[in-house]
């Protein structure tokens, strides 16, 4: 899905290098590293808003920078660490905004679009929330609806930038398990950046670790590292 | 479904009430005019009949200006609120209207004949609005706080206000009187011969809005998320500023500054329709904005015999407390 070969990422001066990593569909990856190690810049390179200093990010055989904005919106969706809600925006309408790359010029939802939205709401069991305003939801509920919005975008790749940073333990666990389930059942490539080492280890997912000292991004299979080994590599 | 039905009922109500208010607006005014003269003013105009001249040259342009200014300013307010993700944004608070005023003042003073024509006035108002729109857009890239951006807008307003005062002190008494009358804001400055060009610019501005509805809907999630949804954010920002410049410039050039309509009406519309669907919000702003300004102007006309209230003062008297209410509601 995502091919990263001989890549150097950074702003002017390199922050990190990637030797050879392939990220696959049906898999979930945790991106771990210290603050300032280049995690965000790495995610920006995958999204295509930061051009690598060397090499190219290849998605399904195409360099990401060659995709136009609609192709890109149909390939990668993004969930931020916090969605504050918008006045008078209903949860269902918010989730339906994921259909934006597919709708016509005035953004009217087709029957097929509505079907995707309803199926996603059912999948995440958000029926009771759909008619509430996004400002009325709890932080956890808002994050779940943001994930639902990303799913309706029907992209092969979903990127979540510290999605659990503002959640309590139960919700953090719920988000990670949900994303793992989504990656397997909907066959998506999910990348989650996180500071929560325990949570990432508990979730039994593959790890992408940025070593600040060696300025290198390395891949580690699930359950192959202990917490102390992880700290040794990353921090 | 339920909210959709409710919204349709509200729309139906507004669509019925607008012509009634428009009719009432036509008939209000110091001179009582019989209905037959209204009818013949449009069907079989008699240039000798004073009543018919009043209808054709004064009442009708004033009515059209009320609809255009009310609807247009409300729409620009909505665009700015969505673009800057700020419910208290509007062309006047962001300094876009003052940019327009400043350019009109300068170009009128310049003595270049082109700028004394209707087209020239519109163009200079439009350029002023566009320039200040781009300026506030540039500030918005650096300043992330909503309140700071509004403060910068208000400072831009004070800055241009100072220049306008200087222009006032050096202009002759006749021009000064004209300028003060203009600055009070009025729907009566327009002549019937100017209407076609005004209506043309207005329609272009409004139709353009409906082409960016999809981007506006995505922009409520913020520029980054809109970008990830495939919106050409950089390009849309400029388009929104351009539409705002056309509408604000047009209205400011012919009616003078009219405060608070652009700020208050979109908030009222959102409160009423409880949606972020910009197709609904745009139509709501057009209808409620027109109705609001016409009602204000009916009051101006009814009181005209005893006291002359500038429309700008009236919209501020109603608009300012409403905006304070919005702020208080958001804090709660």
XYZ file of C-alpha atoms in Angstrom:
567
model
C 0.000 0.000 0.000
C 2.549 2.578 1.157
C 6.135 2.083 -0.021
C 8.853 3.979 1.779
C 12.294 3.336 0.301
C 15.472 5.334 0.915
C 13.579 8.365 2.140
C 14.837 11.360 4.038
C 12.225 13.531 5.729
C 12.549 16.969 7.286
C 12.287 20.695 6.842
C 15.500 21.853 5.128
C 17.646 19.681 7.447
C 16.769 15.973 7.719
C 14.781 14.838 10.769
C 14.628 11.150 9.983
C 15.544 8.576 7.365
C 13.659 5.469 6.312
C 15.580 2.593 4.821
C 12.838 0.320 3.518
C 9.368 -0.007 5.031
C 6.149 -1.223 3.464
C 2.824 -0.503 5.109
C 0.002 -2.858 4.137
C -3.774 -2.850 3.942
C -5.544 -4.766 6.703
C -2.871 -3.665 9.167
C -2.687 -1.072 11.895
C 0.547 0.687 12.819
C 1.427 2.790 15.839
C 3.825 5.664 15.204
C 5.921 6.271 18.300
C 8.633 8.775 19.047
C 9.692 11.659 21.267
C 8.401 15.176 20.749
C 10.264 16.902 17.940
C 11.496 13.600 16.507
C 9.615 14.211 13.250
C 6.418 12.203 13.720
C 4.189 14.984 12.460
C 6.499 15.729 9.548
C 6.447 12.021 8.660
C 2.631 12.047 8.634
C 2.680 15.224 6.526
C 4.909 13.477 3.998
C 2.444 10.609 3.709
C -0.438 13.062 3.283
C 1.606 14.823 0.628
C 1.939 18.262 2.177
C 5.623 17.855 2.980
C 7.967 16.877 0.179
C 10.650 14.429 1.377
C 14.190 15.755 1.066
C 15.162 12.504 -0.660
C 13.066 9.764 -2.218
C 9.316 9.559 -2.706
C 6.301 8.304 -0.779
C 4.696 5.755 -3.106
C 1.044 4.845 -2.603
C -0.260 1.890 -4.631
C 2.559 2.415 -7.113
C 1.935 6.167 -7.551
C 3.998 8.927 -5.932
C 1.649 10.732 -3.510
C 2.704 14.112 -4.893
C 1.379 13.108 -8.322
C -2.188 12.533 -7.062
C -4.652 15.379 -7.559
C -6.650 16.685 -4.611
C -9.712 14.511 -5.286
C -7.652 11.334 -5.820
C -5.815 12.128 -2.616
C -9.059 12.720 -0.708
C -10.269 9.329 -1.916
C -7.024 7.642 -0.804
C -6.170 9.137 2.594
C -8.407 10.345 5.402
C -7.242 12.121 8.514
C -8.471 12.256 12.113
C -6.963 14.910 14.376
C -6.328 14.664 18.088
C -9.318 16.779 18.984
C -12.541 17.774 17.278
C -14.232 20.496 19.292
C -17.574 20.232 17.552
C -19.207 22.915 15.420
C -22.305 24.910 16.392
C -25.499 23.584 14.808
C -23.647 20.790 13.013
C -25.518 17.517 13.592
C -23.437 14.396 14.151
C -24.943 12.697 11.125
C -24.220 15.714 8.904
C -20.688 15.791 10.274
C -20.161 12.120 9.438
C -21.677 12.701 5.988
C -19.006 15.354 5.244
C -16.703 12.384 4.653
C -18.556 11.998 1.351
C -17.319 15.418 0.147
C -14.840 14.003 -2.437
C -17.638 11.915 -3.973
C -20.597 14.326 -4.097
C -21.554 16.587 -7.011
C -20.718 20.295 -7.383
C -23.250 21.464 -4.804
C -22.441 18.638 -2.397
C -25.824 16.935 -2.446
C -25.732 13.408 -0.995
C -26.901 10.684 -3.368
C -28.802 7.576 -2.236
C -25.507 5.654 -2.400
C -23.776 8.314 -0.260
C -26.528 8.124 2.357
C -26.237 4.348 2.387
C -22.509 4.591 3.181
C -23.234 7.087 5.955
C -25.962 4.945 7.517
C -23.879 1.782 7.301
C -20.978 3.529 9.022
C -23.253 4.812 11.778
C -24.503 1.262 12.303
C -20.986 -0.185 12.218
C -19.817 2.156 14.982
C -23.190 1.984 16.755
C -23.654 5.735 16.748
C -27.421 5.619 16.115
C -28.273 7.354 19.388
C -25.852 10.186 18.629
C -26.699 10.858 15.000
C -29.367 13.500 15.625
C -27.432 15.270 18.377
C -25.360 18.358 17.660
C -21.596 17.747 17.632
C -21.254 20.331 20.411
C -23.468 18.170 22.657
C -21.241 15.079 22.464
C -18.624 14.002 24.991
C -14.944 14.021 23.940
C -15.041 10.260 23.397
C -18.247 10.415 21.363
C -16.847 13.217 19.228
C -13.705 11.227 18.515
C -15.811 8.220 17.500
C -17.859 10.363 15.124
C -14.620 11.802 13.687
C -13.527 8.222 12.997
C -16.927 7.533 11.426
C -16.397 10.583 9.203
C -13.047 9.181 8.089
C -14.631 5.793 7.337
C -17.365 7.335 5.125
C -14.526 8.881 3.124
C -13.821 5.264 2.013
C -10.068 5.647 1.802
C -7.558 2.807 1.867
C -5.418 4.744 4.314
C -6.634 6.311 7.577
C -4.213 8.464 9.551
C -4.950 9.396 13.146
C -2.724 11.999 14.804
C -2.706 11.280 18.543
C -6.411 10.436 18.546
C -6.394 9.376 22.182
C -4.535 12.355 23.646
C -7.647 13.931 25.181
C -9.520 10.773 26.164
C -9.883 8.842 29.417
C -8.498 5.312 29.704
C -11.702 3.484 28.726
C -12.128 5.608 25.611
C -8.448 5.342 24.642
C -8.701 1.577 24.758
C -11.983 1.678 22.846
C -10.527 3.840 20.055
C -7.472 1.611 19.618
C -9.530 -1.589 19.544
C -12.007 -0.047 17.150
C -9.261 1.060 14.764
C -7.661 -2.375 14.874
C -11.019 -3.956 14.056
C -11.570 -1.477 11.227
C -8.131 -2.154 9.728
C -8.862 -5.877 9.609
C -12.560 -5.952 8.741
C -12.589 -3.081 6.262
C -9.110 -3.956 4.958
C -7.530 -0.551 5.558
C -4.046 0.653 6.299
C -4.336 2.524 9.617
C -1.533 4.643 11.081
C -1.969 5.991 14.605
C 0.569 8.294 16.178
C 0.641 8.068 19.942
C 2.579 8.937 23.076
C 0.896 6.159 24.984
C 3.454 3.333 24.898
C 1.489 0.926 27.110
C -1.637 1.375 25.046
C 0.250 0.668 21.803
C 1.936 -2.441 23.256
C -1.343 -3.696 24.741
C -3.095 -3.286 21.421
C -0.699 -5.800 19.831
C -0.104 -3.802 16.666
C 3.008 -3.245 14.564
C 5.174 -0.329 15.650
C 6.934 2.401 13.704
C 9.479 3.887 16.046
C 11.379 7.126 15.434
C 14.743 7.106 17.084
C 15.656 10.678 17.875
C 19.281 9.800 18.495
C 19.813 7.858 15.275
C 17.341 9.929 13.264
C 15.808 6.817 11.845
C 12.328 5.305 11.501
C 12.308 1.566 12.157
C 9.641 -1.100 11.878
C 8.941 -3.594 14.667
C 6.449 -6.424 14.465
C 3.722 -6.595 17.120
C 4.820 -8.238 20.384
C 8.493 -8.131 19.349
C 9.468 -5.380 21.807
C 9.114 -4.961 25.540
C 8.371 -1.535 26.974
C 11.969 -1.007 28.078
C 13.314 -2.010 24.672
C 10.855 0.393 23.061
C 12.003 3.226 25.323
C 15.622 2.325 24.551
C 15.044 2.657 20.799
C 12.754 5.654 20.772
C 13.759 7.919 23.620
C -36.752 14.509 8.557
C -38.526 16.479 11.242
C -36.067 19.363 11.189
C -36.225 19.373 7.399
C -40.006 19.798 7.524
C -39.683 22.568 10.086
C -37.123 24.362 7.905
C -39.439 24.138 4.897
C -42.249 25.713 6.905
C -39.945 28.548 7.986
C -38.876 29.056 4.343
C -42.498 29.136 3.206
C -43.287 31.702 5.883
C -40.331 33.892 4.834
C -41.178 33.645 1.143
C -44.736 34.797 1.897
C -43.739 37.551 4.299
C -41.032 39.145 2.100
C -43.413 40.420 -0.638
C -45.860 41.644 2.000
C -43.119 43.640 3.710
C -41.833 44.833 0.341
C -45.321 46.113 -0.508
C -45.596 47.775 2.870
C -42.181 49.366 2.269
C -43.334 50.764 -1.091
C -46.375 52.363 0.514
C -44.610 53.788 3.538
C -43.180 57.258 3.213
C -44.306 60.784 3.849
C -46.480 61.150 0.769
C -49.528 58.901 0.499
C -49.746 57.504 -3.016
C -52.832 55.728 -4.366
C -52.452 52.176 -5.599
C -53.416 53.104 -9.171
C -50.313 55.307 -9.450
C -48.129 52.415 -8.292
C -49.616 50.219 -10.919
C -49.277 52.696 -13.772
C -45.751 53.712 -12.720
C -44.623 50.287 -13.921
C -47.077 49.604 -16.703
C -47.750 52.971 -18.304
C -45.321 55.544 -16.919
C -46.392 59.169 -17.112
C -43.413 61.495 -16.606
C -45.753 64.400 -15.755
C -47.354 62.602 -12.798
C -45.482 63.447 -9.554
C -46.752 60.382 -7.738
C -45.562 58.098 -10.490
C -42.166 59.796 -10.537
C -41.862 59.281 -6.786
C -42.662 55.609 -7.200
C -40.329 54.996 -10.104
C -37.417 57.224 -9.091
C -37.508 56.946 -5.307
C -39.681 54.224 -3.812
C -38.786 51.384 -6.154
C -34.969 51.911 -6.155
C -35.090 52.234 -2.368
C -36.993 48.962 -2.087
C -34.550 47.169 -4.395
C -31.581 48.587 -2.470
C -33.111 47.367 0.792
C -33.410 43.856 -0.573
C -29.923 43.907 -2.122
C -28.147 45.489 0.850
C -29.937 43.373 3.463
C -29.490 40.097 1.608
C -26.001 40.908 0.314
C -24.494 42.037 3.616
C -25.945 39.008 5.415
C -24.447 36.678 2.833
C -20.992 38.294 3.116
C -21.234 37.948 6.897
C -21.948 34.239 6.506
C -19.004 33.785 4.114
C -16.599 35.562 6.483
C -17.871 33.611 9.509
C -17.270 30.320 7.736
C -13.946 31.330 6.189
C -12.481 32.525 9.489
C -14.362 29.939 11.571
C -15.564 32.800 13.705
C -19.220 33.539 14.502
C -18.425 37.189 15.191
C -16.835 37.891 11.814
C -18.443 40.130 9.216
C -17.364 42.592 6.534
C -17.684 45.554 8.906
C -15.856 44.118 11.961
C -13.065 42.774 9.762
C -12.480 46.212 8.252
C -13.496 45.190 4.720
C -16.272 47.782 4.565
C -13.907 50.493 5.792
C -11.416 49.572 3.075
C -14.197 50.119 0.619
C -15.127 53.507 2.144
C -11.517 54.638 2.156
C -11.012 53.891 -1.522
C -14.266 55.620 -2.456
C -13.246 58.686 -0.435
C -9.761 58.795 -1.988
C -10.860 58.255 -5.546
C -13.671 60.807 -5.299
C -11.107 63.308 -3.998
C -8.665 62.420 -6.769
C -10.802 64.262 -9.304
C -10.279 61.613 -11.979
C -13.518 61.672 -14.015
C -13.731 57.874 -14.322
C -14.189 57.529 -10.559
C -17.091 59.953 -10.541
C -19.135 57.596 -12.710
C -21.288 54.832 -11.185
C -19.087 52.159 -12.641
C -15.958 53.921 -11.366
C -17.408 54.179 -7.856
C -18.293 50.492 -7.821
C -14.836 49.559 -9.075
C -12.997 51.639 -6.490
C -15.259 50.369 -3.667
C -14.661 46.849 -4.904
C -10.879 47.247 -5.104
C -10.812 48.757 -1.608
C -12.865 45.891 -0.195
C -10.747 43.297 -1.991
C -7.456 44.861 -0.851
C -8.571 44.986 2.777
C -10.034 41.487 2.468
C -6.649 40.158 1.335
C -4.964 42.099 4.124
C -7.173 40.525 6.803
C -6.673 37.133 5.133
C -2.904 37.601 5.397
C -3.290 38.518 9.069
C -5.422 35.424 9.643
C -2.529 33.209 8.506
C -0.317 34.617 11.257
C -2.873 35.304 13.981
C -4.564 32.128 15.132
C -6.759 33.610 17.845
C -10.284 34.606 16.830
C -10.411 37.574 19.153
C -7.061 38.935 17.925
C -8.218 38.806 14.321
C -11.381 40.747 15.191
C -9.260 43.309 17.048
C -7.040 43.705 13.980
C -10.168 44.210 11.867
C -11.438 46.872 14.239
C -7.999 48.551 14.186
C -8.091 48.581 10.380
C -11.466 50.301 10.715
C -10.055 52.955 13.083
C -7.015 53.424 10.865
C -9.089 54.107 7.764
C -11.538 56.145 9.862
C -8.671 58.478 10.739
C -7.785 58.923 7.060
C -11.406 59.591 6.214
C -11.525 62.278 8.956
C -8.485 63.951 7.442
C -10.134 63.874 4.031
C -13.185 65.472 5.639
C -11.256 68.372 7.158
C -9.614 69.305 3.870
C -12.691 68.955 1.690
C -15.051 71.857 0.988
C -18.318 72.257 2.998
C -20.483 71.008 0.130
C -18.499 67.765 -0.242
C -18.363 67.401 3.529
C -22.141 67.544 3.814
C -22.431 64.953 1.055
C -19.908 62.753 2.790
C -21.601 62.954 6.188
C -24.940 62.096 4.602
C -23.300 59.105 2.908
C -21.586 57.970 6.112
C -24.940 57.829 7.904
C -25.999 55.132 5.507
C -29.155 55.370 3.462
C -31.040 53.320 0.931
C -32.194 56.473 -0.841
C -28.985 57.477 -2.658
C -29.674 55.201 -5.591
C -31.278 56.376 -8.812
C -33.353 54.125 -11.006
C -30.825 54.430 -13.833
C -28.161 52.885 -11.561
C -30.285 49.879 -10.667
C -29.434 47.614 -13.625
C -25.678 47.673 -12.951
C -26.231 47.193 -9.207
C -28.586 44.271 -9.769
C -26.138 42.712 -12.243
C -23.223 42.830 -9.754
C -25.489 41.550 -6.981
C -26.692 38.561 -8.993
C -23.142 37.663 -10.034
C -22.055 37.771 -6.383
C -24.951 35.681 -5.119
C -24.776 33.044 -7.857
C -21.027 32.624 -7.207
C -21.847 31.778 -3.586
C -23.888 28.774 -4.624
C -20.905 27.419 -6.572
C -18.810 27.244 -3.404
C -21.478 25.750 -1.128
C -19.710 22.393 -1.006
C -16.403 23.964 0.022
C -18.147 26.133 2.623
C -19.756 23.043 4.166
C -16.341 21.383 4.472
C -14.647 24.577 5.721
C -16.652 24.544 8.959
C -14.336 21.699 10.009
C -11.336 23.986 9.632
C -8.947 24.507 6.735
C -6.815 21.414 7.390
C -9.705 18.990 7.411
C -11.298 20.731 4.404
C -7.998 20.236 2.564
C -8.033 16.512 3.417
C -11.573 16.327 2.032
C -10.307 17.589 -1.325
C -11.182 21.297 -1.010
C -8.758 23.654 -2.792
C -8.437 25.762 0.324
C -5.993 28.382 -1.006
C -8.124 29.041 -4.052
C -11.454 29.038 -2.177
C -10.133 31.592 0.338
C -9.435 34.065 -2.468
C -12.809 33.359 -4.111
C -14.649 34.014 -0.840
C -12.767 37.279 -0.329
C -13.541 38.273 -3.938
C -17.284 37.582 -3.569
C -17.318 39.485 -0.284
C -15.482 42.377 -1.947
C -17.986 42.557 -4.813
C -21.030 42.547 -2.541
C -19.595 44.734 0.230
C -18.047 47.183 -2.247
C -21.277 47.462 -4.199
C -23.443 48.050 -1.145
C -20.991 50.368 0.609
C -20.573 52.483 -2.515
C -24.304 53.122 -2.868
C -25.711 52.902 0.663
C -22.800 53.968 2.824
C -21.795 51.861 5.783
C -24.607 49.746 7.235
C -23.398 48.105 10.419
C -24.299 44.843 12.139
C -26.470 43.328 9.400
C -23.622 41.098 8.211
C -22.764 40.119 11.764
C -26.214 39.613 13.285
C -28.326 38.108 10.485
C -26.206 34.975 9.779
C -26.242 34.181 13.495
C -30.003 34.619 13.583
C -30.328 32.360 10.539
C -28.185 29.634 12.136
C -30.211 29.911 15.337
C -33.430 29.537 13.370
C -32.464 26.741 10.977
C -30.021 24.926 13.281
C -27.893 23.620 10.443
C -24.487 24.092 8.827
C -25.767 23.306 5.357
C -24.710 26.441 3.506
C -27.335 26.031 0.803
C -29.992 26.551 3.474
C -27.977 29.217 5.314
C -27.398 31.244 2.130
C -31.093 31.276 1.193
C -31.965 32.029 4.815
C -29.518 34.969 4.874
C -30.922 36.385 1.626
C -34.509 36.227 2.867
C -34.042 37.255 6.495
C -31.412 39.882 5.630
C -33.764 41.538 3.133
C -36.710 41.398 5.526
C -34.625 42.769 8.399
C -33.305 45.754 6.466
C -36.693 46.539 4.891
C -38.348 46.518 8.310
C -35.619 48.848 9.625
C -36.145 51.123 6.634
C -39.926 51.146 7.126
C -39.288 52.496 10.632
C -36.912 55.101 9.208
C -39.598 56.214 6.767
C -42.434 56.188 9.298
C -40.452 58.392 11.671
C -39.077 60.630 8.921
C -41.686 63.362 9.405
C -40.696 63.872 13.051
C -37.075 62.689 13.279
C -34.506 61.549 10.744
C -32.865 58.359 11.992
C -29.985 57.103 9.796
C -30.510 53.445 8.917
C -26.970 52.704 10.109
C -27.987 53.896 13.592
C -31.119 51.770 13.596
C -29.355 48.562 12.511
C -26.743 49.187 15.231
C -29.409 49.780 17.902
C -30.977 46.413 17.067
C -27.809 44.553 16.024
C -25.395 45.399 18.837
C -27.507 43.995 21.721
C -28.179 40.882 19.648
C -24.445 40.342 19.152
C -23.858 40.789 22.893
C -26.514 38.119 23.461
C -24.658 35.746 21.132
C -21.398 36.324 23.012
C -23.095 35.727 26.377
C -24.771 32.580 25.076
C -21.416 31.197 23.896
C -19.819 31.841 27.277
C -22.639 30.017 29.077
